[in-house]
CSV table of C-alpha atoms in Angstrom, one decimal:
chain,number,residue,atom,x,y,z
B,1,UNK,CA,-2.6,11.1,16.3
B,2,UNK,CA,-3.5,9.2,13.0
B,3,UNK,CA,-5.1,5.8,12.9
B,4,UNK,CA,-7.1,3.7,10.7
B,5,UNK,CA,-9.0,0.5,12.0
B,6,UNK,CA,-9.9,-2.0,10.5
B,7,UNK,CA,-11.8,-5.4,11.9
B,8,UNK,CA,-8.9,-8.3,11.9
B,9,UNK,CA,-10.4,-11.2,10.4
B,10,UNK,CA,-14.0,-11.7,9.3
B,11,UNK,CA,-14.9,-15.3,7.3
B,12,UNK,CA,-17.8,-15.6,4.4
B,13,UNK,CA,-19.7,-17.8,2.7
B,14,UNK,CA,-19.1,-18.5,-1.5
B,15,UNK,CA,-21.7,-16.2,-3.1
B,16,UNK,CA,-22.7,-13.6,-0.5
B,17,UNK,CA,-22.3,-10.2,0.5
B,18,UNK,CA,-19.3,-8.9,2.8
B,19,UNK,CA,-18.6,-5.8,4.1
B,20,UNK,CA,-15.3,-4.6,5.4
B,21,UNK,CA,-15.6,-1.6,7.5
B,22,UNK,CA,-12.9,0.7,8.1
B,23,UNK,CA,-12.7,3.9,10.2
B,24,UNK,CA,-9.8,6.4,10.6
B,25,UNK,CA,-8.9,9.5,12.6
B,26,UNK,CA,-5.6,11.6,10.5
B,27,UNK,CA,-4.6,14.5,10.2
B,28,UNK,CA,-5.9,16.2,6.7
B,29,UNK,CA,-7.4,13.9,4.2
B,30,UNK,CA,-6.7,13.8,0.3
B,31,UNK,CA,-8.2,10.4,-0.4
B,32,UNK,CA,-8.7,6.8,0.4
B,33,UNK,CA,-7.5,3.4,-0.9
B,34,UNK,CA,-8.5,-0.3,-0.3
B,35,UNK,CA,-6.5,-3.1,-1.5
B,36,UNK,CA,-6.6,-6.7,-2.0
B,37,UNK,CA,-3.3,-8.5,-1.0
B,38,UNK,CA,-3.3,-12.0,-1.3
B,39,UNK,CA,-0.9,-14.1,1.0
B,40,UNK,CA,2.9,-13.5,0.1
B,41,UNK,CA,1.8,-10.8,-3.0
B,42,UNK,CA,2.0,-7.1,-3.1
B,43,UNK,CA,-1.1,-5.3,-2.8
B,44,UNK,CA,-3.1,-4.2,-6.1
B,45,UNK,CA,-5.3,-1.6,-6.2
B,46,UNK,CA,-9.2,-1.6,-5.6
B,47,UNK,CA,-10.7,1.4,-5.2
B,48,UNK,CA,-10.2,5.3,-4.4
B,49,UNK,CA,-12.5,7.6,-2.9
B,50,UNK,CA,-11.9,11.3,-2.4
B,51,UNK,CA,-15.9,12.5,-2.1
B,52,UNK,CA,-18.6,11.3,0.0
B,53,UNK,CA,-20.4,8.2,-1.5
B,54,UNK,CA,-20.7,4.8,-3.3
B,55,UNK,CA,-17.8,3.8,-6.1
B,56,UNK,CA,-18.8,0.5,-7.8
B,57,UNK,CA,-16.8,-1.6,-10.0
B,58,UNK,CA,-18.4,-5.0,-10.7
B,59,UNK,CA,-19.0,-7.2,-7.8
B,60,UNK,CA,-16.4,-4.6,-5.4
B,61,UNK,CA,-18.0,-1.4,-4.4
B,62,UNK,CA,-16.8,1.4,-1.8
B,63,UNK,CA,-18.4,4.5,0.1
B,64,UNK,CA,-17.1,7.0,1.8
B,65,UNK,CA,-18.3,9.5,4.5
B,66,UNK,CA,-15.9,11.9,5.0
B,67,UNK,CA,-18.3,13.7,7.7
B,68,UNK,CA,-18.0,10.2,9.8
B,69,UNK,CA,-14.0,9.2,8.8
B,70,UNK,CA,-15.9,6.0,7.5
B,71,UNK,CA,-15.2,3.7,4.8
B,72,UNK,CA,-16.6,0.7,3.8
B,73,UNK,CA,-15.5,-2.2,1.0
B,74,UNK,CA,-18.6,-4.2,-0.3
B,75,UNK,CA,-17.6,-7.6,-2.0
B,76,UNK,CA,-21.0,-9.2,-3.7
B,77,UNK,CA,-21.2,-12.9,-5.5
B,78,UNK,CA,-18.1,-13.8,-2.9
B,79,UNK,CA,-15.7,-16.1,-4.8
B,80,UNK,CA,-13.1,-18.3,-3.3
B,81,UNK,CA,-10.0,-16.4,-4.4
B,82,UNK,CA,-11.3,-13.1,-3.0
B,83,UNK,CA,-10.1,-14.9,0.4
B,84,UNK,CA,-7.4,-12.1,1.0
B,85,UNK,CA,-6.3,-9.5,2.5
B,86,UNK,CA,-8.1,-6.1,2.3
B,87,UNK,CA,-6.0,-2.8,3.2
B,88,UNK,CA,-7.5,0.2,3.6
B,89,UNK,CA,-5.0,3.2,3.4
B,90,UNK,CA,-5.4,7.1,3.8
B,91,UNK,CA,-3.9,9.8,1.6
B,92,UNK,CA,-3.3,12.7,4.6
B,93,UNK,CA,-2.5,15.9,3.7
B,94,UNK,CA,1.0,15.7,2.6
B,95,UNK,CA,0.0,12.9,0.2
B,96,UNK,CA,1.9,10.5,2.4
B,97,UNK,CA,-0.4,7.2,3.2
B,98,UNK,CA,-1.2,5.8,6.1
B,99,UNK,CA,-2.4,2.4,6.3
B,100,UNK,CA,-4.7,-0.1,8.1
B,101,UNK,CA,-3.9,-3.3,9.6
B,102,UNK,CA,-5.9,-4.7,6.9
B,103,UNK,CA,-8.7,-7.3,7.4
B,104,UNK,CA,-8.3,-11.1,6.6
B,105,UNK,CA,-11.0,-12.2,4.7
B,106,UNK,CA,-11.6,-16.3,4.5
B,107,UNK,CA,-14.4,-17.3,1.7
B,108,UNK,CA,-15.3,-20.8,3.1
B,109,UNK,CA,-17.5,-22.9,0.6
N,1,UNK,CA,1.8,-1.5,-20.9
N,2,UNK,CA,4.8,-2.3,-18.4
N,3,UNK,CA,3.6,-2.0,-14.9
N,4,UNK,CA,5.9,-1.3,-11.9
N,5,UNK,CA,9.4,-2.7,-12.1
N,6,UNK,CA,11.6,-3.6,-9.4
N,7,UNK,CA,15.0,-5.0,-8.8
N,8,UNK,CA,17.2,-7.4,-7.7
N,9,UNK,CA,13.7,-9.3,-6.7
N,10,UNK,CA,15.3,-11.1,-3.6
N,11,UNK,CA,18.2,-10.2,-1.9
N,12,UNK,CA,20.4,-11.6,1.0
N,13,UNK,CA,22.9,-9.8,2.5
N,14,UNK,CA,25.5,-9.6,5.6
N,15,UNK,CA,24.8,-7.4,8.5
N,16,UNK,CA,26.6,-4.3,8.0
N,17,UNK,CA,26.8,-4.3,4.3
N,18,UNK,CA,24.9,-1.6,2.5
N,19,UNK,CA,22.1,-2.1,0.1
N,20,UNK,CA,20.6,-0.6,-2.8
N,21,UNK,CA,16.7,-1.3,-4.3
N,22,UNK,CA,15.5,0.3,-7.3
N,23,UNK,CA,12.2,1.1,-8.8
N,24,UNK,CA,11.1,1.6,-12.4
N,25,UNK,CA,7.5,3.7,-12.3
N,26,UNK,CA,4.9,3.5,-15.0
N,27,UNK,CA,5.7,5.6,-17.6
N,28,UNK,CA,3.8,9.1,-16.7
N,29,UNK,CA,3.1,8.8,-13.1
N,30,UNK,CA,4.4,11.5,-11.0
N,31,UNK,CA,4.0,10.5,-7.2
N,32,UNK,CA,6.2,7.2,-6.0
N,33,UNK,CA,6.2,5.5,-2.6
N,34,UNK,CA,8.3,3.4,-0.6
N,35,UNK,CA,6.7,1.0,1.9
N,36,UNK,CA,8.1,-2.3,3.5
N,37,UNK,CA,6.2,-5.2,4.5
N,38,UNK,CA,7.7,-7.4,7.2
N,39,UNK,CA,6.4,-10.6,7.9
N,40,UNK,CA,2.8,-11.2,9.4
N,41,UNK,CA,2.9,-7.1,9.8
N,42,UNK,CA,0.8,-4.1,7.4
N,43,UNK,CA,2.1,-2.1,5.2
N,44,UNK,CA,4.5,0.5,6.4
N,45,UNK,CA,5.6,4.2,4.6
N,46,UNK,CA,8.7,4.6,4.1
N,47,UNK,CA,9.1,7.9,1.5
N,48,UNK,CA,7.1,9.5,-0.6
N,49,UNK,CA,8.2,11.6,-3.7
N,50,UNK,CA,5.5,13.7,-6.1
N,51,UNK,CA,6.8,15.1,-9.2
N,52,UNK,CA,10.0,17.6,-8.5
N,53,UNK,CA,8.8,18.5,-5.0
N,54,UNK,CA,11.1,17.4,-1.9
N,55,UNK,CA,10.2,14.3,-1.0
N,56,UNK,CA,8.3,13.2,2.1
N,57,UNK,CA,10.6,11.4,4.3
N,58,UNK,CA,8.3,11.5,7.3
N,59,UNK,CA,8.1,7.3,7.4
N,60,UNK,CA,11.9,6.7,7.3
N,61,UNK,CA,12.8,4.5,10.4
N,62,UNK,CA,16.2,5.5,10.6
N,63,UNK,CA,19.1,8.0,9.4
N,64,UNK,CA,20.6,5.2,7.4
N,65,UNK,CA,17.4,4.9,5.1
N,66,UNK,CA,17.3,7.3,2.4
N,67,UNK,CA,16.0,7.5,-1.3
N,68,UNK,CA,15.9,9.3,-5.1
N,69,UNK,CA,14.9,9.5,-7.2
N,70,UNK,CA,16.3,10.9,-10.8
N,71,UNK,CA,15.0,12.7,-13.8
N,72,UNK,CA,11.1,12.3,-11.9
N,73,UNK,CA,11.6,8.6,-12.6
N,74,UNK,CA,13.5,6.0,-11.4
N,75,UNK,CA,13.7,5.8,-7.7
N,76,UNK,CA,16.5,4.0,-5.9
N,77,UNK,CA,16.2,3.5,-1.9
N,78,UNK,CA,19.4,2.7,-0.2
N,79,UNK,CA,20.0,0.9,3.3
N,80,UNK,CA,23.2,1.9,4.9
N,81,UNK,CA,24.9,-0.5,7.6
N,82,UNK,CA,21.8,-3.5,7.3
N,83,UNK,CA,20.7,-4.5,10.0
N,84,UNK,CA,18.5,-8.1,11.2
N,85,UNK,CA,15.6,-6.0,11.7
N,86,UNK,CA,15.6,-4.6,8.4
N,87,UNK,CA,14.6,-8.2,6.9
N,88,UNK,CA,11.5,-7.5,5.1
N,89,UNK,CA,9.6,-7.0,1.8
N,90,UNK,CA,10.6,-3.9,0.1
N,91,UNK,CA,7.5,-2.4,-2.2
N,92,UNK,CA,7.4,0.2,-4.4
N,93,UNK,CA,4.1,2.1,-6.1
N,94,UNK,CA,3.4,4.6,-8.7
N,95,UNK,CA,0.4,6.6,-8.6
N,96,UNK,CA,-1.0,8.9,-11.7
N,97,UNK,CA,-4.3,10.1,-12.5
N,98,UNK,CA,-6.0,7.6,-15.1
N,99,UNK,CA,-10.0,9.0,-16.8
N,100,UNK,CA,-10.1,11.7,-13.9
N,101,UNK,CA,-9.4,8.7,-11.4
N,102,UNK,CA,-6.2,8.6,-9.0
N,103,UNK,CA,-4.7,4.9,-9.5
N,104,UNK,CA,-1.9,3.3,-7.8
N,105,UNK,CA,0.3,0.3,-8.4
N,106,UNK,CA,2.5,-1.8,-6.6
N,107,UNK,CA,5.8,-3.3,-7.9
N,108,UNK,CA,6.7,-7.3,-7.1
N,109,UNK,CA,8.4,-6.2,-4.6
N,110,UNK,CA,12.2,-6.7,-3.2
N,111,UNK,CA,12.4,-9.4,-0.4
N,112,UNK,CA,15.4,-8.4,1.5
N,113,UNK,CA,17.0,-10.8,4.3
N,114,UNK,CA,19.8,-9.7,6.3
N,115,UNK,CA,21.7,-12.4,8.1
């Protein structure tokens, strides 16, 4: 079967580090997405990984082991509005995508 | 530049009746997807279409879901004989390959509410 997991809720503090972990099991791989989606807003993009290891973009970073079907979102200098959302999604073979639950990120002062 | 277009951006509409959401793509981009979002749920495939091969259809719920999608552009996806449970957030998303790095984008989105 396919599935993704993702924790459901995690909660941070304004200016640190989070990590968003998110582990799937599909059938062929061809990529993977994390989004942000903030409450009542369609997701926008974040990040795509197809090889093994770390894409950064500013203060959002995300790795990939394809070895492990592991993936992990690394939010630095937490700000209020990133309170979200975050999706991860998989591109499987047929370059349909398969999403996660997504996690709820809270950024508490 | 435009991003992803969609319309009518809310739509209410008796049980029964049939309904019709469109999608305007960014200029360029070749692969499209259909997902809905009901409320307090993820994200959920719907159809996916990549340049002039045959769509994959693999996430329609039902036989009166289907979708187009014309010229390798606009997409239209069409609910036959609504239903209650068909009340949701209709989102569409372009994908194309931007600087050697695959990039997807959501439309606004068509909330849908059957009564």
């Amino acid at each position: 079967g396919q599935n993704i997991d993702q924790p459901t809720e995690m909660t941070a503090t304004e200016g640190a580090i989070v990590q968003i972990n998110c582990t799937y099991q599909t059938s062929g791989f061809n990529g993977l997405f994390w989004y942000q989606q903030h409450a009542g807003e369609a997701p926008t993009f974040l990040s795509y990984n197809v090889l093994d290891g770390l894409e950064e973009k500013g203060r959002f970073s995300s790795f990939l082991s394809r070895s492990k079907g592991y993936s992990y979102l690394l939010l630095k200098e937490l700000q209020m509005k990133d309170s979200a959302s975050y999706l991860c999604a998989v591109t499987g073979s047929q370059g349909n995508l398969i999403f996660g639950k997504g996690t709820k990120l809270s950024v508490k002062p | 530049g435009a991003g992803v277009s969609q319309s009518p951006s809310n739509k209410v509409t008796e049980k029964g009746k049939d309904v019709e959401l469109r999608c305007d793509p960014i200029s360029g981009h070749t692969a499209l997807y259909w997902y809905r979002q009901s409320l307090g749920q993820g994200l959920e495939f719907l159809i996916y279409f990549q340049g002039n091969s045959a769509p994959d259809k693999s996430g329609l719920p039902s036989d009166r879901f289907s979708a187009e999608r014309t010229g390798g552009s606009v997409s239209t996806l069409t609910i036959q004989r609504t239903q209650q449970e068909d009340s949701a957030v209709y989102l569409c998303a372009s994908s194309g390959t931007e600087r050697g790095q695959e990039t997807q984008y959501f439309g606004p989105g068509t909330r849908l509410l059957v009564l």
